[in-house]
Short mmCIF file of C-alpha atoms in Angstrom, two decimals:
data_model
loop_
_atom_site.label_atom_id
_atom_site.label_comp_id
_atom_site.label_asym_id
_atom_site.label_seq_id
_atom_site.Cartn_x
_atom_site.Cartn_y
_atom_site.Cartn_z
CA MET A 1 -32.39 5.34 16.41
CA ASN A 2 -30.89 2.04 17.95
CA ILE A 3 -27.24 1.39 18.24
CA ARG A 4 -27.24 -1.17 15.50
CA GLU A 5 -28.93 1.25 13.10
CA LEU A 6 -26.59 4.17 14.28
CA GLN A 7 -23.37 1.70 13.64
CA SER A 8 -24.55 0.71 10.25
CA GLU A 9 -25.07 4.50 9.13
CA PHE A 10 -21.74 5.20 10.89
CA VAL A 11 -19.99 2.75 8.94
CA ALA A 12 -21.26 4.01 5.54
CA TYR A 13 -20.27 7.76 6.31
CA ALA A 14 -16.89 6.58 7.29
CA GLN A 15 -16.62 4.95 3.82
CA SER A 16 -17.88 8.18 2.27
CA ILE A 17 -15.19 10.31 3.67
CA GLY A 18 -12.37 8.29 2.91
CA VAL A 19 -12.10 5.60 5.37
CA ASP A 20 -11.07 2.21 3.79
CA LYS A 21 -11.79 -0.03 6.72
CA ILE A 22 -13.59 0.40 9.98
CA GLY A 23 -13.92 -1.88 12.99
CA PHE A 24 -15.13 -1.90 16.53
CA THR A 25 -14.02 -3.45 19.68
CA THR A 26 -14.61 -3.01 23.31
CA ALA A 27 -12.92 -0.77 25.68
CA ALA A 28 -11.63 -3.96 27.95
CA PRO A 29 -8.13 -3.75 29.08
CA PHE A 30 -5.45 -5.07 26.46
CA THR A 31 -4.28 -7.71 29.22
CA GLU A 32 -1.88 -9.71 26.93
CA LEU A 33 -0.61 -6.71 25.44
CA LYS A 34 0.13 -5.33 28.81
CA ASN A 35 2.37 -8.37 29.41
CA ARG A 36 4.09 -7.84 26.20
CA LEU A 37 4.96 -4.33 26.67
CA ARG A 38 6.55 -4.71 30.19
CA ARG A 39 8.54 -7.56 28.59
CA GLN A 40 9.61 -5.18 25.73
CA GLN A 41 10.74 -2.80 28.41
CA GLU A 42 12.51 -5.11 30.63
CA LEU A 43 14.56 -6.09 27.42
CA GLY A 44 15.03 -2.37 26.37
CA TYR A 45 13.48 -3.05 23.07
CA GLN A 46 11.22 0.34 23.12
CA SER A 47 12.02 3.11 20.92
CA GLY A 48 11.47 5.80 23.55
CA PHE A 49 9.02 7.54 21.14
CA GLU A 50 6.08 5.66 22.70
CA GLU A 51 3.86 6.65 25.82
CA ALA A 52 5.84 5.65 28.81
CA ASP A 53 2.81 4.67 30.86
CA ILE A 54 2.04 0.95 30.12
CA ASP A 55 -1.22 1.16 31.94
CA LYS A 56 -2.43 4.14 29.45
CA ARG A 57 -1.27 2.14 26.63
CA THR A 58 -3.18 -0.65 27.19
CA GLU A 59 -6.55 0.35 29.64
CA PRO A 60 -8.89 2.53 27.47
CA LEU A 61 -10.76 3.70 30.82
CA GLN A 62 -7.79 5.52 31.55
CA LEU A 63 -8.13 7.74 28.63
CA LEU A 64 -11.63 8.36 28.59
CA ASP A 65 -13.80 7.75 31.75
CA GLY A 66 -16.96 5.68 31.03
CA ALA A 67 -15.43 4.24 27.61
CA GLU A 68 -17.57 1.60 26.28
CA SER A 69 -16.20 0.88 22.90
CA ILE A 70 -12.95 1.62 20.40
CA VAL A 71 -13.74 2.46 16.88
CA ALA A 72 -10.54 1.61 14.76
CA ILE A 73 -10.02 3.00 11.41
CA ALA A 74 -7.56 2.24 8.30
CA VAL A 75 -6.76 4.06 5.30
CA ALA A 76 -4.60 2.83 2.48
CA TYR A 77 -1.56 4.49 1.14
CA PRO A 78 0.60 3.52 -1.99
CA SER A 79 3.10 0.94 -2.48
CA ARG A 80 4.34 1.96 -5.69
CA MET A 81 5.52 5.17 -7.19
CA GLN A 82 4.49 6.55 -10.80
CA ASP A 83 7.43 8.02 -12.87
CA ALA A 84 10.03 7.41 -10.08
CA PRO A 85 13.17 9.18 -10.98
CA VAL A 86 16.29 7.08 -11.27
CA GLY A 87 19.47 7.98 -9.41
CA LYS A 88 22.94 7.71 -11.35
CA LYS A 89 26.51 8.45 -10.72
CA GLY A 90 26.91 12.09 -10.09
CA ALA A 91 23.24 12.36 -9.21
CA ARG A 92 22.44 10.19 -6.58
CA ARG A 93 19.02 10.02 -4.85
CA GLY A 94 17.99 8.68 -1.55
CA ILE A 95 14.17 7.60 -0.49
CA PHE A 96 11.68 8.33 1.87
CA CYS A 97 9.50 5.20 3.04
CA ARG A 98 6.18 4.63 1.62
CA ALA A 99 4.31 5.78 4.86
CA SER A 100 5.83 9.30 4.22
CA TRP A 101 4.71 9.86 0.87
CA GLY A 102 1.99 12.23 0.14
CA ILE A 103 0.64 14.52 2.88
CA ASP A 104 1.38 13.78 6.48
CA TYR A 105 -0.93 10.77 7.42
CA HIS A 106 -1.11 12.41 10.72
CA THR A 107 -3.03 15.31 9.39
CA ALA A 108 -5.21 13.34 7.03
CA LEU A 109 -6.32 10.80 9.69
CA ARG A 110 -7.04 13.54 12.05
CA GLU A 111 -9.45 15.29 9.82
CA ARG A 112 -11.28 12.10 9.03
CA LEU A 113 -11.53 11.21 12.78
CA THR A 114 -12.65 14.68 13.27
CA LEU A 115 -15.45 14.48 10.75
CA LEU A 116 -16.33 10.89 12.45
CA LYS A 117 -16.22 12.38 15.90
CA ASP A 118 -18.64 15.52 14.71
CA TRP A 119 -21.19 12.96 13.10
CA LEU A 120 -21.39 11.27 16.26
CA GLU A 121 -21.81 14.27 18.56
CA GLU A 122 -24.50 15.64 16.11
CA ARG A 123 -26.76 12.43 16.66
CA ILE A 124 -25.86 11.49 20.33
CA GLU A 125 -26.52 13.87 23.19
CA GLY A 126 -23.88 13.28 25.86
CA VAL A 127 -21.54 11.41 23.53
CA ARG A 128 -18.03 11.60 24.83
CA ILE A 129 -15.07 10.70 22.45
CA GLU A 130 -11.40 10.58 22.31
CA SER A 131 -9.44 10.20 19.08
CA MET A 132 -5.68 9.42 18.49
CA VAL A 133 -3.39 8.74 15.63
CA ASP A 134 0.02 7.16 16.08
CA THR A 135 1.18 9.59 18.94
CA GLY A 136 -1.76 8.66 21.14
CA ALA A 137 -1.32 6.37 24.00
CA LEU A 138 -3.14 3.32 22.78
CA VAL A 139 -1.42 0.93 20.43
CA ASP A 140 -2.76 1.42 17.18
CA ARG A 141 -2.03 -2.13 15.80
CA ALA A 142 -3.50 -3.84 19.10
CA VAL A 143 -6.66 -2.07 18.71
CA ALA A 144 -6.99 -2.79 14.86
CA GLU A 145 -6.22 -6.27 15.59
CA ARG A 146 -8.80 -6.75 18.22
CA ALA A 147 -11.51 -4.75 15.99
CA GLY A 148 -11.17 -7.05 13.03
CA ILE A 149 -9.30 -4.64 10.67
CA GLY A 150 -6.20 -7.08 10.14
CA TRP A 151 -4.02 -9.45 11.63
CA SER A 152 -0.84 -8.68 13.54
CA GLY A 153 2.04 -9.89 11.15
CA LYS A 154 5.28 -11.14 12.18
CA ASN A 155 6.78 -8.00 10.80
CA CYS A 156 4.64 -6.18 13.61
CA SER A 157 2.44 -4.56 11.01
CA ILE A 158 -1.37 -4.81 10.68
CA ILE A 159 -1.90 -6.88 7.53
CA THR A 160 -5.36 -6.24 5.71
CA PRO A 161 -6.63 -8.86 2.82
CA GLU A 162 -7.55 -5.75 0.89
CA PHE A 163 -4.49 -3.47 0.98
CA GLY A 164 -1.91 -5.53 2.67
CA SER A 165 -0.08 -3.63 5.62
CA TYR A 166 -0.03 -0.34 3.64
CA VAL A 167 -2.24 1.16 6.05
CA TYR A 168 -2.45 4.09 8.25
CA LEU A 169 -4.36 3.40 11.54
CA GLY A 170 -6.19 5.52 14.08
CA GLU A 171 -9.01 5.09 16.62
CA LEU A 172 -11.73 6.82 18.58
CA ILE A 173 -12.56 5.93 22.13
CA THR A 174 -16.03 6.40 22.91
CA ASN A 175 -18.92 5.94 25.63
CA ILE A 176 -21.32 4.48 22.67
CA PRO A 177 -21.35 0.83 23.40
CA PHE A 178 -21.07 -0.36 19.47
CA ALA A 179 -21.23 -4.02 18.85
CA PRO A 180 -17.75 -5.26 18.63
CA ASP A 181 -16.31 -7.08 15.41
CA THR A 182 -14.68 -10.28 15.52
CA PRO A 183 -10.76 -10.30 15.20
CA MET A 184 -9.28 -12.06 11.94
CA GLU A 185 -7.35 -15.27 12.27
CA ASP A 186 -3.37 -15.01 11.72
CA GLU A 187 -2.68 -15.88 7.97
CA CYS A 188 1.13 -15.56 8.04
CA GLY A 189 1.54 -19.08 8.55
CA ASP A 190 5.12 -20.76 8.34
CA CYS A 191 6.09 -17.55 6.34
CA ARG A 192 9.23 -16.10 7.88
CA LEU A 193 10.43 -13.81 4.93
CA CYS A 194 10.33 -10.68 6.98
CA LEU A 195 12.31 -11.87 9.95
CA ASP A 196 15.10 -13.41 7.57
CA VAL A 197 15.40 -10.13 5.60
CA CYS A 198 15.46 -7.64 8.16
CA PRO A 199 19.06 -5.98 7.72
CA THR A 200 19.85 -5.49 11.22
CA GLY A 201 18.03 -8.52 12.77
CA ALA A 202 15.73 -6.05 14.68
CA LEU A 203 12.48 -8.60 14.19
CA ILE A 204 13.44 -10.95 17.12
CA GLU A 205 10.66 -13.30 16.41
CA GLY A 206 7.26 -13.13 14.84
CA GLY A 207 5.62 -10.19 16.40
CA GLN A 208 8.70 -9.24 18.71
CA LEU A 209 10.67 -5.85 17.53
CA ASP A 210 13.71 -4.55 19.13
CA SER A 211 13.09 -1.02 18.09
CA GLN A 212 16.90 0.00 19.07
CA ARG A 213 17.89 -2.11 16.02
CA CYS A 214 15.10 -1.01 13.63
CA ILE A 215 16.48 0.99 10.65
CA ALA A 216 12.88 2.80 10.61
CA PHE A 217 13.86 3.66 14.38
CA LEU A 218 17.53 4.66 13.65
CA THR A 219 16.96 6.93 10.73
CA GLN A 220 14.63 9.07 13.14
CA THR A 221 17.55 9.60 15.91
CA LYS A 222 19.57 12.65 15.86
CA GLY A 223 22.80 11.85 17.22
CA SER A 224 25.81 9.61 15.39
CA LEU A 225 24.84 5.81 14.54
CA PRO A 226 26.31 2.88 16.05
CA ASP A 227 29.14 1.48 13.67
CA GLU A 228 27.24 -1.66 13.19
CA PHE A 229 24.10 0.01 11.55
CA ARG A 230 25.97 2.52 9.21
CA SER A 231 26.35 0.08 6.28
CA HIS A 232 22.66 -1.10 6.56
CA ILE A 233 21.64 2.28 6.14
CA GLY A 234 21.64 2.34 2.33
CA ASN A 235 20.05 5.13 0.54
CA ARG A 236 16.88 5.24 3.27
CA LEU A 237 16.62 8.84 4.40
CA TYR A 238 13.52 8.08 6.64
CA GLY A 239 11.81 4.67 7.69
CA CYS A 240 12.29 1.39 6.15
CA ASP A 241 10.01 -0.79 3.92
CA THR A 242 11.84 -4.02 3.58
CA CYS A 243 9.85 -6.17 5.83
CA GLN A 244 6.68 -4.82 3.85
CA THR A 245 8.20 -5.27 0.56
CA VAL A 246 9.20 -8.89 0.89
CA CYS A 247 5.66 -9.89 2.46
CA PRO A 248 3.62 -12.06 -0.01
CA LYS A 249 0.43 -10.63 1.45
CA ASN A 250 1.74 -7.23 -0.17
CA LYS A 251 2.02 -8.64 -3.56
CA GLY A 252 -0.18 -6.78 -6.08
CA LYS A 253 -1.26 -4.17 -3.30
CA ILE A 254 -0.48 -1.00 -5.14
CA ASN A 255 -3.27 1.33 -3.35
CA TRP A 256 -3.49 4.23 -5.70
CA ILE A 257 -6.68 5.39 -4.00
CA HIS A 258 -5.97 8.52 -1.83
CA GLU A 259 -4.59 11.46 -3.94
CA GLU A 260 -3.54 12.95 -0.88
CA PHE A 261 -0.99 10.41 -0.47
CA LYS A 262 0.26 9.90 -4.11
CA PRO A 263 3.88 10.98 -3.74
CA ASP A 264 5.73 14.00 -5.41
CA PRO A 265 8.53 11.73 -6.90
CA GLU A 266 11.19 14.58 -6.58
CA LEU A 267 10.21 14.66 -2.66
CA ALA A 268 9.90 10.90 -2.02
CA LYS A 269 13.35 10.27 -3.99
CA PRO A 270 15.21 13.38 -3.74
CA LEU A 271 18.80 13.96 -4.81
CA LEU A 272 21.26 13.62 -1.97
CA VAL A 273 23.67 16.46 -2.46
CA PRO A 274 21.11 19.31 -2.43
CA LEU A 275 20.24 18.27 1.10
CA LEU A 276 23.50 18.75 2.50
CA THR A 277 23.16 22.46 2.34
CA ILE A 278 19.45 22.99 2.52
CA SER A 279 18.15 25.73 4.85
CA ASN A 280 15.80 25.36 8.03
CA ARG A 281 13.30 27.56 5.68
CA GLU A 282 13.83 25.64 2.61
CA PHE A 283 13.52 22.35 4.38
CA LYS A 284 10.04 23.42 6.07
CA GLU A 285 8.71 24.73 2.68
CA LYS A 286 9.72 21.56 0.79
CA PHE A 287 9.33 18.65 3.08
CA GLY A 288 7.31 20.12 6.01
CA HIS A 289 4.01 18.54 4.96
CA VAL A 290 5.30 14.98 4.88
CA SER A 291 5.67 12.89 7.93
CA GLY A 292 9.23 12.16 7.59
CA SER A 293 10.09 15.83 8.37
CA TRP A 294 9.07 15.80 12.07
CA ARG A 295 12.30 15.18 13.30
CA GLY A 296 13.90 18.07 11.32
CA LYS A 297 16.37 18.21 8.66
CA LYS A 298 19.40 17.08 10.74
CA PRO A 299 18.48 13.34 10.66
CA ILE A 300 17.75 13.44 7.14
CA GLN A 301 21.21 15.29 6.35
CA ARG A 302 23.07 12.73 8.27
CA ASN A 303 21.35 9.88 6.52
CA ALA A 304 21.83 11.46 3.23
CA ILE A 305 25.64 11.50 4.04
CA PHE A 306 25.37 7.86 5.09
CA ALA A 307 23.87 7.35 1.43
CA LEU A 308 26.58 8.86 -0.30
CA ALA A 309 28.95 6.89 1.28
CA HIS A 310 26.88 3.88 0.61
CA PHE A 311 27.10 4.68 -3.14
CA LYS A 312 30.99 5.75 -2.78
CA GLU A 313 29.71 8.88 -4.57
CA GLU A 314 32.99 10.62 -5.31
CA ALA A 315 31.16 13.74 -6.95
CA ALA A 316 30.20 14.48 -3.35
CA VAL A 317 33.44 14.68 -1.85
CA PRO A 318 33.96 18.47 -2.31
CA ASP A 319 30.45 18.93 -0.45
CA LEU A 320 31.27 16.68 2.24
CA VAL A 321 34.76 18.43 2.85
CA ALA A 322 32.99 21.73 3.18
CA LEU A 323 30.61 19.96 5.79
CA LEU A 324 33.76 18.64 7.68
CA GLU A 325 35.42 21.96 7.62
CA LYS A 326 32.65 24.42 8.17
CA ASP A 327 29.37 22.94 9.61
CA SER A 328 28.64 24.02 13.07
CA ARG A 329 27.17 20.40 14.32
CA PRO A 330 29.41 17.76 15.44
CA VAL A 331 27.02 15.12 14.27
CA ILE A 332 27.18 16.26 10.81
CA ARG A 333 31.06 16.77 10.69
CA GLY A 334 31.62 13.54 12.21
CA THR A 335 29.36 11.68 9.84
CA ALA A 336 31.06 13.60 6.93
CA ALA A 337 34.57 12.34 8.14
CA TRP A 338 33.37 8.68 8.24
CA ALA A 339 31.81 9.25 4.62
CA LEU A 340 35.10 10.75 3.09
CA GLY A 341 37.10 7.46 4.37
CA LYS A 342 34.44 5.32 3.03
CA ILE A 343 34.48 6.99 -0.38
CA GLY A 344 38.14 7.47 -0.37
CA GLY A 345 40.57 9.21 -2.62
CA ASP A 346 43.18 11.52 -2.27
CA VAL A 347 41.23 14.67 -1.78
CA ALA A 348 39.19 12.85 1.02
CA GLU A 349 42.53 11.85 2.95
CA ALA A 350 43.83 15.20 2.73
CA ALA A 351 40.85 16.84 4.09
CA LEU A 352 40.69 14.31 6.98
CA LEU A 353 44.17 14.65 7.76
CA THR A 354 43.91 18.64 7.88
CA ALA A 355 40.79 18.59 10.01
CA LYS A 356 42.65 16.08 12.51
CA ASP A 357 44.87 19.17 13.27
CA LYS A 358 41.93 21.61 13.66
CA GLU A 359 39.17 19.76 15.02
CA GLN A 360 38.32 20.45 18.64
CA ASP A 361 35.29 18.07 19.30
CA GLU A 362 36.49 14.90 20.52
CA GLU A 363 33.41 13.00 19.04
CA VAL A 364 34.31 14.39 15.76
CA LEU A 365 37.99 13.28 16.00
CA VAL A 366 36.77 9.70 16.87
CA GLU A 367 35.01 9.90 13.50
CA ILE A 368 37.88 11.47 11.57
CA ASP A 369 40.29 8.59 12.91
CA LYS A 370 37.42 6.16 11.78
CA GLY A 371 37.52 7.71 8.41
CA LEU A 372 41.28 7.60 8.23
CA GLN A 373 41.21 3.89 9.00
CA PHE A 374 39.96 3.40 5.70
CA PHE A 375 43.11 4.49 4.15
CA SER A 376 45.20 2.13 5.98
#
């Protein structure tokens, strides 16, 4: 079998196992990307979650000796929820971003990539393959762009004509010399909606993101949030979809395709107050299969507190007072103190004054003072 026949059959097989788009590119270095990443590093725009070695992120040969090609895959995920619950006073709800609905996409894509790897190994003697999803060294979006999956939008997402930007990405590096596909032309044009509506101004310019200001990143941190970002969290528990939901290219892209990504509405939009006291075991049992759980329950609980403050949910005051008085984690006590001030009321103020006399942690005391400032 020649390479082109193999490639054609490989594409057909990929589609049969739930790969929505597949593209091919060479294993040549991503030279322009390397320059951009160095600039990002100089500006302090990196999140810290990515591979630190820029050479590994841009030179496939460093990841697989003898690499000839990279196979890029995309799998669509839904942009809308069926039977979404509606939060109300006394029963407020948070939200996980769309990319965290359904089963963890790392699991789903790794299963597909393993099947693709096995398929090639059964047919090609001596084939070498390295696969990765999100946490690998390569920049998924750069690979997908060069492999013709879609173009890189101003919101730093890969945008496909078929599914919009609601796609998960993964890739295989291999020593098979597959024929490369042609990259797509950029179709963003003069549109700058995503830049204009980014809540924190994290999108500096088209294709440049300051990760340190991005709400999707901030919701995944474990410490206290800087004051300037707190009012922008809203009811987001994990991630942010704003730059995708405003994109005209996403209009009408619902993508109810794969059952495994269809969300459980009660998990995608959970009640906030029960999250405040959920145990580690309960959290793992309930949310452990979704990608938004990867940092554990602490960031989710902290964000739930911000969401209750956002709603000024008076019914949550007793629960927040309990956190302030009894929780062992300074970040949670401090966030609860700030939220009590934001919500207001006599009970909240009294709790803050009492806590100020008893609290020993300096950072929590700072947050208590911030909470009390709402009453002045």
